Coordinates of C-alpha atoms and ligand atoms in Angstrom, one line a residue:
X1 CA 27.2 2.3 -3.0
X2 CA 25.8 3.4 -6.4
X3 CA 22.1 2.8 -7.4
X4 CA 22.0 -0.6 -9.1
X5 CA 18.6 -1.0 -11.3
X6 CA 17.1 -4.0 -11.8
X7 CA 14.4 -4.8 -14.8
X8 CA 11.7 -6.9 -15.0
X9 CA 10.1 -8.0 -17.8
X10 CA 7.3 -11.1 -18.9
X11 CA 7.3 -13.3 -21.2
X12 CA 4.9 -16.0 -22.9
X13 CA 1.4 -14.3 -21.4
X14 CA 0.3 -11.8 -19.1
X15 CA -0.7 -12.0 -15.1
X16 CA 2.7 -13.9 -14.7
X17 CA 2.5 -12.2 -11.6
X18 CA 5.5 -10.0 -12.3
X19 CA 4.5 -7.5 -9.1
X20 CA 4.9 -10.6 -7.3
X21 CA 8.3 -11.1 -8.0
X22 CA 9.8 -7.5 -7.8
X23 CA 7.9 -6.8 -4.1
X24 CA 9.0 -10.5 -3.1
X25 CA 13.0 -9.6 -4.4
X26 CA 12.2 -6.2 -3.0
X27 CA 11.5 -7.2 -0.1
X28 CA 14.8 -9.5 0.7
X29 CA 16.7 -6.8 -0.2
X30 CA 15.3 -4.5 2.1
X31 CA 15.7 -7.7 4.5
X32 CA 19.4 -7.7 3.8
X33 CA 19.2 -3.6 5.2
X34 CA 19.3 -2.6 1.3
X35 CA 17.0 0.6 0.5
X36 CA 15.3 -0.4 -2.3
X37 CA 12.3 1.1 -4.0
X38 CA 10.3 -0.9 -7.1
X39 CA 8.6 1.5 -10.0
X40 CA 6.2 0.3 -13.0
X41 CA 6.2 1.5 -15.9
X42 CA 3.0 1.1 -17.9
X43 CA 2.9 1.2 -21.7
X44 CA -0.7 2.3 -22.2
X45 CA -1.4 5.9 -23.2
X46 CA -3.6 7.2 -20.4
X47 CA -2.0 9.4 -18.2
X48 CA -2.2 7.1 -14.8
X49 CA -5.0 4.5 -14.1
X50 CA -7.5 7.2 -12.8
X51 CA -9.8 7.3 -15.3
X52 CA -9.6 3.6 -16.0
X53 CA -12.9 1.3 -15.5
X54 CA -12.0 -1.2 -12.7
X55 CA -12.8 -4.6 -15.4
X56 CA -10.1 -2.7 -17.6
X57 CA -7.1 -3.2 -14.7
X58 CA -8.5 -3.6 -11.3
X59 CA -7.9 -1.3 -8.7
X60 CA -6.8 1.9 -8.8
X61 CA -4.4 2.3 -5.9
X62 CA -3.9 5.7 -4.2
X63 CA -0.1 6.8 -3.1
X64 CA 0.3 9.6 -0.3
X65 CA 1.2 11.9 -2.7
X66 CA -2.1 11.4 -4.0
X67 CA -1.3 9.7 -7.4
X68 CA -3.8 7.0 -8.9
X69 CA -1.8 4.1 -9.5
X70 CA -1.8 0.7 -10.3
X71 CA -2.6 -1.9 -8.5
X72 CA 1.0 -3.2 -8.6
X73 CA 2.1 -0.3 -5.9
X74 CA 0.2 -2.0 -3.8
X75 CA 1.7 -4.8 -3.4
X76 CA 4.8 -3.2 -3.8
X77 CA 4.0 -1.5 -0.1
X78 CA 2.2 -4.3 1.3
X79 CA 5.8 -6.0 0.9
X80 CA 8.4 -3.6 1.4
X81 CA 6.5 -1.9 4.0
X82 CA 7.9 1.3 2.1
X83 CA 5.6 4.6 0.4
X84 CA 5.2 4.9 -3.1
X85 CA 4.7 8.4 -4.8
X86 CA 4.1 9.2 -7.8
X87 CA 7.8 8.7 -9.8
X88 CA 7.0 4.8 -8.8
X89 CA 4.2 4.6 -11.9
X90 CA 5.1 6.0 -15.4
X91 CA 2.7 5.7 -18.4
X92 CA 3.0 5.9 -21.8
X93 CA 1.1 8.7 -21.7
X94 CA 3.3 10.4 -19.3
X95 CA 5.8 9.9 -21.5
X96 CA 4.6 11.5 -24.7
X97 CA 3.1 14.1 -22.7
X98 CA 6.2 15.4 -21.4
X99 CA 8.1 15.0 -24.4
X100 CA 5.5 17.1 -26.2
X101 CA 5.3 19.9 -23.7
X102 CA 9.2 19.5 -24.1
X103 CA 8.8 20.2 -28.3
X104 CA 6.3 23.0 -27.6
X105 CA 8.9 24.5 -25.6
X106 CA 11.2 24.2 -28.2
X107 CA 13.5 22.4 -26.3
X108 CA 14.6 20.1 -29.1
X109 CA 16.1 23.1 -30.9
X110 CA 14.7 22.2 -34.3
X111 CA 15.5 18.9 -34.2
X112 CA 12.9 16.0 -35.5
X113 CA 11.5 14.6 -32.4
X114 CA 11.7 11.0 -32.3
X115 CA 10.5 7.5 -30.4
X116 CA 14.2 7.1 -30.5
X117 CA 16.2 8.8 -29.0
X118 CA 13.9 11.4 -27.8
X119 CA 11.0 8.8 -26.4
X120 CA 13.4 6.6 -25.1
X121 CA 15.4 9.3 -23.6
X122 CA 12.4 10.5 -21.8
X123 CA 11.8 6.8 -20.4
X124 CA 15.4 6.6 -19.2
X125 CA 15.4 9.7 -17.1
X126 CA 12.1 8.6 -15.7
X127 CA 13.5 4.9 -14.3
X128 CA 16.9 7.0 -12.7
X129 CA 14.5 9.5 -11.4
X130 CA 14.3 7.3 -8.2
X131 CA 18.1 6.3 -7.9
X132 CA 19.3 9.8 -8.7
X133 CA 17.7 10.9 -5.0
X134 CA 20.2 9.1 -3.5
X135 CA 17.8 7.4 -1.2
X136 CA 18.3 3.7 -3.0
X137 CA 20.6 1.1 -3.4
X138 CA 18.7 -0.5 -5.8
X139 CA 15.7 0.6 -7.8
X140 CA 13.7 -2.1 -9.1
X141 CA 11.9 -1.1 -12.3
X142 CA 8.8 -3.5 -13.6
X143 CA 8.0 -3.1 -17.2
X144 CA 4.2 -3.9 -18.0
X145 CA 2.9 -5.8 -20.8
X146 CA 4.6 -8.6 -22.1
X147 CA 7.3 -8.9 -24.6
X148 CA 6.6 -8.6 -28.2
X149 CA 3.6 -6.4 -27.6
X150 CA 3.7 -3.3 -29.9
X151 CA 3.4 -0.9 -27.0
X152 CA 6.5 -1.9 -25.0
X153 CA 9.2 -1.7 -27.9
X154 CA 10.4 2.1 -26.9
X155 CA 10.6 0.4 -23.3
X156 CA 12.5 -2.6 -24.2
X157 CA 15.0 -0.2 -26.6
X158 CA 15.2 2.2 -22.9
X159 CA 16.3 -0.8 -20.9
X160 CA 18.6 -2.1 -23.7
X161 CA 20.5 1.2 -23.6
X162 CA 20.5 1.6 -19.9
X163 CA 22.1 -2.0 -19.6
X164 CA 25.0 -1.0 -21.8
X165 CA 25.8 2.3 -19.8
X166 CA 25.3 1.0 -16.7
X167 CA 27.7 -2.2 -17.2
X168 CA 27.4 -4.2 -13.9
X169 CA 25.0 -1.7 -12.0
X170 CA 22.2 -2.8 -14.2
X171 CA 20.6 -6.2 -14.1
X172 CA 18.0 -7.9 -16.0
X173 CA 15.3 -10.6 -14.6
X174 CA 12.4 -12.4 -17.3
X175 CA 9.9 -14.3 -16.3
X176 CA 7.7 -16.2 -18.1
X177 CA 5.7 -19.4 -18.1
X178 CA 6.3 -23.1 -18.3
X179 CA 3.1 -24.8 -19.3
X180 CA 1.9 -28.5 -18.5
X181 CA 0.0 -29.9 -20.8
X182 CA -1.9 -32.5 -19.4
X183 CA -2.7 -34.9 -22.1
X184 CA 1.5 -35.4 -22.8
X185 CA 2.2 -35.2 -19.1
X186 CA 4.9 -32.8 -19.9
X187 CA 6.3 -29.4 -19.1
X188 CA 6.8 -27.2 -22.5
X189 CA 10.1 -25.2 -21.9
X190 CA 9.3 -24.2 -25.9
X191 CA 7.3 -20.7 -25.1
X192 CA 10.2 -19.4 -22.4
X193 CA 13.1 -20.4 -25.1
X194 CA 11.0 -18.5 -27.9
X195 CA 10.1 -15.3 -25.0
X196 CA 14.1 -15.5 -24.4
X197 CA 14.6 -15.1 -28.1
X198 CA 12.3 -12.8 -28.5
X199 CA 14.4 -10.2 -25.9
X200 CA 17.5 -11.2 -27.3
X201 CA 16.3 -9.9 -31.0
X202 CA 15.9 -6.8 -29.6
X203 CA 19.2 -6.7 -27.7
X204 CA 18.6 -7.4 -24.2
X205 CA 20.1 -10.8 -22.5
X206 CA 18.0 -11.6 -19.4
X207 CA 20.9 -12.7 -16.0
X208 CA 18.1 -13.9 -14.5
X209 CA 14.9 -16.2 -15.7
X210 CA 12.0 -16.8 -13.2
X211 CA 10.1 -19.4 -14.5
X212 CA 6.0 -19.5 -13.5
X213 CA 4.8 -23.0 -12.9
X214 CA 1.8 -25.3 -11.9
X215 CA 4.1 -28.2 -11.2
X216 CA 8.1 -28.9 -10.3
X217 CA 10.3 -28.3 -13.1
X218 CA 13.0 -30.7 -12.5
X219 CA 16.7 -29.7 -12.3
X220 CA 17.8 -31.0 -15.9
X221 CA 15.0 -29.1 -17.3
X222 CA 15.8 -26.0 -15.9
X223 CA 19.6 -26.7 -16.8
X224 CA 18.6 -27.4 -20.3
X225 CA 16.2 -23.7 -20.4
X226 CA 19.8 -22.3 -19.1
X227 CA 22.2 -23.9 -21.8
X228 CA 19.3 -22.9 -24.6
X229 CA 18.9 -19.2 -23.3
X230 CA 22.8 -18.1 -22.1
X231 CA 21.8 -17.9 -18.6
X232 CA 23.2 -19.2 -16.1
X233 CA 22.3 -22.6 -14.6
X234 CA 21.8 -21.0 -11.2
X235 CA 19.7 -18.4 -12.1
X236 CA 17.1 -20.0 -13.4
X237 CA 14.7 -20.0 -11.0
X238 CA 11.0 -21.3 -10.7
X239 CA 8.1 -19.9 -9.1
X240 CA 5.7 -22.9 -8.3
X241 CA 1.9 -21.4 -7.4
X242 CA 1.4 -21.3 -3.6
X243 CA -1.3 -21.2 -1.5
X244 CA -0.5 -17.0 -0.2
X245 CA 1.2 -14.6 -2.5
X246 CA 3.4 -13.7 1.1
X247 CA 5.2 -17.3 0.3
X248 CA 6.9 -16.0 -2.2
X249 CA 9.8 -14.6 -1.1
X250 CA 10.4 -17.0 1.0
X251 CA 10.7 -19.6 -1.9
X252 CA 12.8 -17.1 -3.8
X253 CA 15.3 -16.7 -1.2
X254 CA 15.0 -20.9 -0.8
X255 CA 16.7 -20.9 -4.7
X256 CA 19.1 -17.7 -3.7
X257 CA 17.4 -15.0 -5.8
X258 CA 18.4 -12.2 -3.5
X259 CA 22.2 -13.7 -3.4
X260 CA 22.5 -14.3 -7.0
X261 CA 21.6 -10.5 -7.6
X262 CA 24.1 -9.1 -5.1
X263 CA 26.6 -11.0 -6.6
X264 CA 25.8 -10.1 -9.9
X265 CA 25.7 -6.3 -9.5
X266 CA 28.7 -6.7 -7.5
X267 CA 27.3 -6.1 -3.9
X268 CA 29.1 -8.4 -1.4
X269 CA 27.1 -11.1 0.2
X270 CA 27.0 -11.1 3.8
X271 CA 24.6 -12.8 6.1
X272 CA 21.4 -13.5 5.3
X273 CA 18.0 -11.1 5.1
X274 CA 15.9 -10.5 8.8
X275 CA 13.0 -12.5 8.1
X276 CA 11.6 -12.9 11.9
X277 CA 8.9 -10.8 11.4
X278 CA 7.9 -12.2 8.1
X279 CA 8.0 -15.2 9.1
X280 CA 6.0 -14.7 11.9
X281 CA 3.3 -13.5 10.1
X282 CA 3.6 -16.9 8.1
X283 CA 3.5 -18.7 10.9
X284 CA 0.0 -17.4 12.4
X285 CA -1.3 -17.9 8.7
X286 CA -0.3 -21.9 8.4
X287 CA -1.4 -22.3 12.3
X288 CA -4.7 -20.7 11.9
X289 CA -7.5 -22.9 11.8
X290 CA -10.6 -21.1 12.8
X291 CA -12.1 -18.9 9.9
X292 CA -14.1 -15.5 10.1
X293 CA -16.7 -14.7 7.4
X294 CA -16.8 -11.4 5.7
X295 CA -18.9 -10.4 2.9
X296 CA -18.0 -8.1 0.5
X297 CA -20.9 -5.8 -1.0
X298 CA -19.8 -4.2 -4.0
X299 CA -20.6 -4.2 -7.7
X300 CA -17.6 -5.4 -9.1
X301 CA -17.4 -8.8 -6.9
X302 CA -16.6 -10.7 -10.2
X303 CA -13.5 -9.5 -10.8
X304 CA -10.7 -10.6 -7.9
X305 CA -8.4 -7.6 -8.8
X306 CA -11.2 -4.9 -8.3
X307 CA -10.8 -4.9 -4.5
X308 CA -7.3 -6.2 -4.5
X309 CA -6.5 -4.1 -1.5
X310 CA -9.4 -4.3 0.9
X311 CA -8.9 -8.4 0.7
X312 CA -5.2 -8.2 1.5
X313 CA -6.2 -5.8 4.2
X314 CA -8.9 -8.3 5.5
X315 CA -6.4 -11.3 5.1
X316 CA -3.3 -9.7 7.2
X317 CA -6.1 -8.6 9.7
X318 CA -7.4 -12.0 9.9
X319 CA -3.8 -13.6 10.0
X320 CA -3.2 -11.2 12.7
X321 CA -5.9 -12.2 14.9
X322 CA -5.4 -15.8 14.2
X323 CA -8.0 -16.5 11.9
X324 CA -8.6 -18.1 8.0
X325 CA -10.1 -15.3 6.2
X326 CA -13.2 -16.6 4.2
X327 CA -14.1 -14.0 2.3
X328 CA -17.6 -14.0 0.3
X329 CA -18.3 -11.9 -2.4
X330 CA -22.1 -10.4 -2.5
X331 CA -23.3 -8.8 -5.8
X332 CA -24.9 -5.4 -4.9
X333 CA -26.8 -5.9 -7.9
X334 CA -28.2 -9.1 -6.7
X335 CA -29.2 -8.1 -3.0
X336 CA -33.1 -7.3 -2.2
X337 CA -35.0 -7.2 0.6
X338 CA -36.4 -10.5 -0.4
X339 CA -33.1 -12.0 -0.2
X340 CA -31.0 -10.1 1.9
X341 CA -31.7 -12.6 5.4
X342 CA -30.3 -15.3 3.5
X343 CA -27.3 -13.8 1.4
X344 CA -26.0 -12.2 4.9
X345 CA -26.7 -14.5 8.1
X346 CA -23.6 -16.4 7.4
X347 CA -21.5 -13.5 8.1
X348 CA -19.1 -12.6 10.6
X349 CA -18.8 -9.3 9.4
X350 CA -19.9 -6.9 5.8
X351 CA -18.0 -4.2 3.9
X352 CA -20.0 -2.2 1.7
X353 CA -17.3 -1.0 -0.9
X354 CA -16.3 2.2 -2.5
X355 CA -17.1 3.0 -5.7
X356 CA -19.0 5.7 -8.5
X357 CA -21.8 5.4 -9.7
X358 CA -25.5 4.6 -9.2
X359 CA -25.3 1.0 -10.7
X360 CA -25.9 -1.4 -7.2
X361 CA -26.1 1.0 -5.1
X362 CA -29.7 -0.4 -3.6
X363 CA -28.3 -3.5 -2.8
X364 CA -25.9 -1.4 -0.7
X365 CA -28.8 0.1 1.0
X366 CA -30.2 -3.3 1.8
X367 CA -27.2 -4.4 3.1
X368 CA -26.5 -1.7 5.4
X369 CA -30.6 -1.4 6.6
X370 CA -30.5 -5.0 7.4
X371 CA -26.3 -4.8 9.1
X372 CA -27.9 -2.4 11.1
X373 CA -31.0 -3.9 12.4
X374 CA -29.4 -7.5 12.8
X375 CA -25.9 -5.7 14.7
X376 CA -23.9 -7.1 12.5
X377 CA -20.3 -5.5 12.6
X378 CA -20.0 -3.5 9.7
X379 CA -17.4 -1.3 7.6
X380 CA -18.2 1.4 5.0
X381 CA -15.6 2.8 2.6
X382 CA -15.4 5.6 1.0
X383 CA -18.8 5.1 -1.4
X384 CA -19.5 2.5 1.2
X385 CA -19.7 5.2 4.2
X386 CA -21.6 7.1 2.5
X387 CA -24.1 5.1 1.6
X388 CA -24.4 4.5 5.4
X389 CA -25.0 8.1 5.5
X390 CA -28.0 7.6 3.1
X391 CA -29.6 4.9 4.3
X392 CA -29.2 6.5 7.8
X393 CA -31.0 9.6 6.9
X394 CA -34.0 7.6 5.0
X395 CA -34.6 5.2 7.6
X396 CA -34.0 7.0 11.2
X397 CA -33.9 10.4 10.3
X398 CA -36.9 9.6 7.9
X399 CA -35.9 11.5 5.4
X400 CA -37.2 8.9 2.7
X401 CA -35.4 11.0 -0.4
X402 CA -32.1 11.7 1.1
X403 CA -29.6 10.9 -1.5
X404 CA -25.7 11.6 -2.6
X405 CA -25.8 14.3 -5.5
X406 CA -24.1 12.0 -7.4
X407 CA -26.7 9.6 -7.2
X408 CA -29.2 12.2 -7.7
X409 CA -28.2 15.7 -8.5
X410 CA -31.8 17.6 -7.0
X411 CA -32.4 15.5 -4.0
X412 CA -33.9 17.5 -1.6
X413 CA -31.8 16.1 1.2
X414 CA -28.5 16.0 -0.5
X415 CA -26.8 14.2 3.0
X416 CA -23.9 13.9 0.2
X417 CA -22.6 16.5 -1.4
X418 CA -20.4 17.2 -3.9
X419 CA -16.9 19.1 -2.4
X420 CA -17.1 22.6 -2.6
X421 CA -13.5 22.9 -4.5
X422 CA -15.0 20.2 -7.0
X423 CA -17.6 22.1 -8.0
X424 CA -15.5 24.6 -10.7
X425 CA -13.5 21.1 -11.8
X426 CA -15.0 19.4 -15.1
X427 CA -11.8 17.4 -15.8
X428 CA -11.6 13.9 -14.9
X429 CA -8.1 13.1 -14.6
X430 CA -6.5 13.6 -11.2
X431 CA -8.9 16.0 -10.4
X432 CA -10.7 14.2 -6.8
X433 CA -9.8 14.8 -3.3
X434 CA -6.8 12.5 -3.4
X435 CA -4.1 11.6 -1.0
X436 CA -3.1 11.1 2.5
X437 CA -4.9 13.7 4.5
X438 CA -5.0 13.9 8.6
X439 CA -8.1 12.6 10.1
X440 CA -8.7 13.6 14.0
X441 CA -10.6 11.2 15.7
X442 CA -12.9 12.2 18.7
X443 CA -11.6 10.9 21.9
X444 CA -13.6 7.6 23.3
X445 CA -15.2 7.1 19.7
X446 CA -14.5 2.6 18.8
X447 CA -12.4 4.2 15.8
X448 CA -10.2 5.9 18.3
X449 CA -10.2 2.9 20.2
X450 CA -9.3 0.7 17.0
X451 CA -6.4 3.2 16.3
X452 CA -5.3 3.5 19.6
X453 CA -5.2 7.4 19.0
X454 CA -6.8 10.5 17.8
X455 CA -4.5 11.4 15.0
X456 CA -4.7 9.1 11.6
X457 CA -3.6 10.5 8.1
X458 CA -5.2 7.8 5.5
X459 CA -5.8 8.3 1.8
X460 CA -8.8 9.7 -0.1
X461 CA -9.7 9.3 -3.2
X462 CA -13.1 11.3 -3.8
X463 CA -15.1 14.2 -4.7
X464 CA -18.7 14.1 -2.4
X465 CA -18.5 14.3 1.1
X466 CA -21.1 14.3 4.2
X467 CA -22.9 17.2 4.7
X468 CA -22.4 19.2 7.5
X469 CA -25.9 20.8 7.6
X470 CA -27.0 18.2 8.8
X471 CA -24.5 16.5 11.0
X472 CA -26.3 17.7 14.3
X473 CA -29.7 15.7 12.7
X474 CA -27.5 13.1 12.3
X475 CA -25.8 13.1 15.5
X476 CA -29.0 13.7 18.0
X477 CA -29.9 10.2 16.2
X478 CA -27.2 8.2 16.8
X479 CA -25.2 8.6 14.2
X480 CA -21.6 10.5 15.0
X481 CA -19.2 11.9 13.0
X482 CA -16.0 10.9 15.2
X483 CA -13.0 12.0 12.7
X484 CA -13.0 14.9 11.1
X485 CA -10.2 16.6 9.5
X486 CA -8.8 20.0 11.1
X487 CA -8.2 22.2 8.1
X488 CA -11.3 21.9 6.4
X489 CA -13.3 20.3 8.9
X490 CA -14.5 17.7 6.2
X491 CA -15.9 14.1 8.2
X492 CA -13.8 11.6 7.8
X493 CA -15.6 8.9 10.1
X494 CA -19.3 8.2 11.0
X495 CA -20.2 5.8 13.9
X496 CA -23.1 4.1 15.7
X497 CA -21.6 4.0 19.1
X498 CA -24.7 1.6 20.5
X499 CA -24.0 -0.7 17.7
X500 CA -21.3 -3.5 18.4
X501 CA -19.2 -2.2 15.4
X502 CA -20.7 0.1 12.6
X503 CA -18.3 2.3 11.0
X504 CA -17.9 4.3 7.8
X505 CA -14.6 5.7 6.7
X506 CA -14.6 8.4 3.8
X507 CA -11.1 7.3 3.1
X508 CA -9.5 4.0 2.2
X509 CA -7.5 2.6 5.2
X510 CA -6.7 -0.4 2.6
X511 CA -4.5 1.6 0.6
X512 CA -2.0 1.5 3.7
X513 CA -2.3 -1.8 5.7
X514 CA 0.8 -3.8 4.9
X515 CA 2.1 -7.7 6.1
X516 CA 4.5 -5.8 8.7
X517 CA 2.1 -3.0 9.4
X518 CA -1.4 -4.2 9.0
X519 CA -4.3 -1.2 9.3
X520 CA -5.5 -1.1 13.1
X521 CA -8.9 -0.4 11.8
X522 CA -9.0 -3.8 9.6
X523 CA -7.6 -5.5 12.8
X524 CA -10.7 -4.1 15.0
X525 CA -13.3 -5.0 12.5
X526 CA -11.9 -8.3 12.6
X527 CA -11.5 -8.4 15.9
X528 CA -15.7 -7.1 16.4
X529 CA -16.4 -10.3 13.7
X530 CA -14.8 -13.0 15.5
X531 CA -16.8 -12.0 18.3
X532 CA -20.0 -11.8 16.9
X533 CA -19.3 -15.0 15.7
X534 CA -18.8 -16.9 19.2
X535 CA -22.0 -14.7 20.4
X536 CA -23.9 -15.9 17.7
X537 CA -22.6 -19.6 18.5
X538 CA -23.5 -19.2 22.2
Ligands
LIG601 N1 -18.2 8.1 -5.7 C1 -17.9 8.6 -4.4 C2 -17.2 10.0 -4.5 O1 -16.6 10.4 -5.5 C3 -17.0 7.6 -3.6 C4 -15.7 7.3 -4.3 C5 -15.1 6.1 -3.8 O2 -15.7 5.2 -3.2 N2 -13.7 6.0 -4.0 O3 -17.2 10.7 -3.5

């Protein structure tokens, strides 16, 4: 069948949860035995999300390919269950760049090079990049921002002109936001009909509307938005707010969503999508009753979207092992020895998060010292594992001024060390150890165990590393470096073996942990932190 594309834009405000939708849409399709893959296109001007500041966007996601991308690809996997690369996040900047390398070139052939056509033309050979590989029936292309914002007019103009040459092949969704205000006891369909108009000034006609709510929007209303915006009564959907984002598609499928775009692009609709083993995972979510504990030591704790994929790694691990995840965020900042006891008795379990950058760091440090004396189960990443590697080396190996050269660039004991290939690099941009890398993990080590196997390939995204001077220091103390990887013989996993569960992992098994594939190492530490808990019940 030929590629259909579908387009998703947002109306009214921002965090509409757009991502939402396309993975939850996505992921009936690929229910129905569709291929489908879902792209973002981002209208700001940096190159990819790399160099951005968590507060500015959240996350920075990681794709095997190595490609820093937005957090949106995340749940775009944790949905479909299928890889991202690098053609699924386009940026502004991407754009321009490669229509300027094109002018250098001199590929325009004299011509005055324009936001349209040449801009646009760049952007529409970007969303087809995907479909013109053969590999999808339908490519689902988000487009960031919301509509009227300066920065998403050459987008807007791309997907205008794409609808018209691709006739019934190309298919466009809106959602936006249907306020209640509380003092009228009313819902205000006023901001979608203006957002609607707002499209349709600059040419596009939405098929579809998804319509973000806090409350019911009763059938007339919704026929009404339909008679005011030349939709079609049927496809005006809402999208009350659940209690799990993983709802979602279910209560998209309830109102047809994935029907109503097969038969709009003209795809026959037979059966219905395979959702046993989504609904499975549902199932142990509603039934759970018991909750684990985990506390999150990082520095960014204020801001949900910062760790967006360690907590839905946590939650599908908790869901897996039949448990409510409560997860408490601790303020690196905040943590000293005076109040460490307190902040972390309650837990089940810690993760000491990645990050750059000295600011918290100590609070790590206490965190970890006191995990370690107290045996509480405990995960590193990334940052995280090697500030167990620090602490480690203070307190057992006694080296008291061990450090991480990016913490301190003439510590004596530099246990982490910059990356010998990083050394010559002074750009920032796409310049760390990124990427899904193989990780071989010593036989009879708990990470083997957690895995079930020896061989892993998770994603990096880093430039120090452990430093194997000292790894047999390390090792006669306890401490053992039990995945490694085989080329360059970098550590990729530290352990206490006589500790109930205390490991560090220099890469992110969050970026890959999905709701039909959760990470095996999420599932063990979860596993180790239920069963602290009944221990510490006994
Ligand atoms: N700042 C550390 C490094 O670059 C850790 C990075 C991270 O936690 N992602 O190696």
């Amino acid at each position: 069948m030929e590629t259909k594309y579908i387009f998703v834009t947002g109306g009214v405000v921002s965090s509409l949860g757009k991502g939402i939708i396309s993975s939850s849409l996505a992921c009936l399709l690929k229910a129905r035995g569709l291929r489908v893959t879902i792209q973002k296109f981002d209208p700001y001007i940096n190159i990819d999300p790399g160099t951005l500041n968590p507060y500015e966007h959240g996350e920075c996601y990681v794709t095997v390919d190595g490609h820093e991308a937005d957090l949106d690809l995340g749940h775009y996997e944790r949905f479909t269950n299928v890889q991202t690369t690098r053609a699924n996040n386009v940026t502004t900047g991407r754009i321009y760049q490669s229509v300027i390398d094109k002018e250098r070139r001199g590929d325009y052939l004299g011509k005055t090079v324009q936001i349209v056509p040449h801009v646009t033309d760049e952007i529409k050979r970007n969303v087809k990049l995907l479909g013109n590989t053969g590999k999808f029936d339908y490519v689902i292309t988000e487009i960031g921002g919301t509509v009227g914002d300066i920065e998403s007019l050459p987008y807007l103009e791309a997907v205008r002109q794409l609808r018209w040459e691709l006739g019934q092949n190309a298919l466009c969704i809106h959602l936006t936001y249907v306020p209640y205000i509380r003092a009228a006891k009313e819902l205000k369909t006023k901001p979608t009909q203006h957002s609607v108009k707002q499209l349709q000034e600059v040419g596009i006609q939405p098929d579809i509307l998804v319509l973000r709510t806090e409350h019911d929007i009763p059938a007339d209303m919704r026929r009404k938005i339909a008679l005011f915006c030349n939709v079609s009564p049927d496809a005006v959907i809402q999208s009350p707010d659940v209690p799990s984002i993983y709802q979602v598609p279910l209560k998209m499928h309830d109102q047809h969503l994935d029907e109503i775009v097969l038969r709009k692009t003209g795809v026959p609709v037979e059966g219905k999508p395979d959702m046993a083993a989504w609904l499975h995972f549902l199932e142990r979510m509603e039934k759970a009753e018991e909750s684990v504990t985990i506390g999150l030591v990082g520095k960014y704790v204020e801001l949900q979207d910062a760790y967006k994929s360690i907590n839905e790694s946590l939650f599908q691990a908790a869901t897996y092992n039949d448990r409510k995840l409560n997860l408490v965020y601790i303020h690196s900042e905040k943590l000293n020895d005076g109040n460490v006891g307190e902040k972390l008795s309650g837990m089940d379990g810690v993760i000491i998060a990645p990050g750059f950058g000295h600011r918290g760091i100590d609070g790590k440090f206490v965190a970890l010292k006191w995990c370690r004396e107290h045996d509480v189960p405990t995960f590193g990443i990334c940052l995280g594992m090697q500030c167990m590697v620090i602490e480690f080396a203070r307190d057992v190996l006694g080296l008291a001024d061990a450090n991480s050269t990016e913490m301190d660039p003439t510590t004596p004991h530099n246990v982490i060390d910059l990356m010998e290939d990083q050394k010559s690099v002074t750009a920032k941009g796409g310049t760390m150890r990124l990427g899904a890398y193989d990780c071989v993990l010593v036989t009879g080590s708990r990470a083997a165990a957690a895995y079930g196997c020896t061989e892993v390939k998770e994603r990096h995204r880093h430039r120090f590393e452990f430093n194997n001077d000292y790894r047999e220091r390390f090792e006669a103390a306890g401490m053992k470096c039990v995945g490694e990887n085989p080329d360059t013989h970098l550590v990729e996993v530290v352990e206490l073996p006589d500790h109930r569960w205390f490991i560090g992992t220099q890469y992110h098994p969050e970026y890959s942990s999905t709701v039909l594939s959760p990470n095996p190492i999420f599932l063990d530490f979860i596993k180790a932190a239920i069963a602290y808990k009944h221990d510490k019940q006994k």
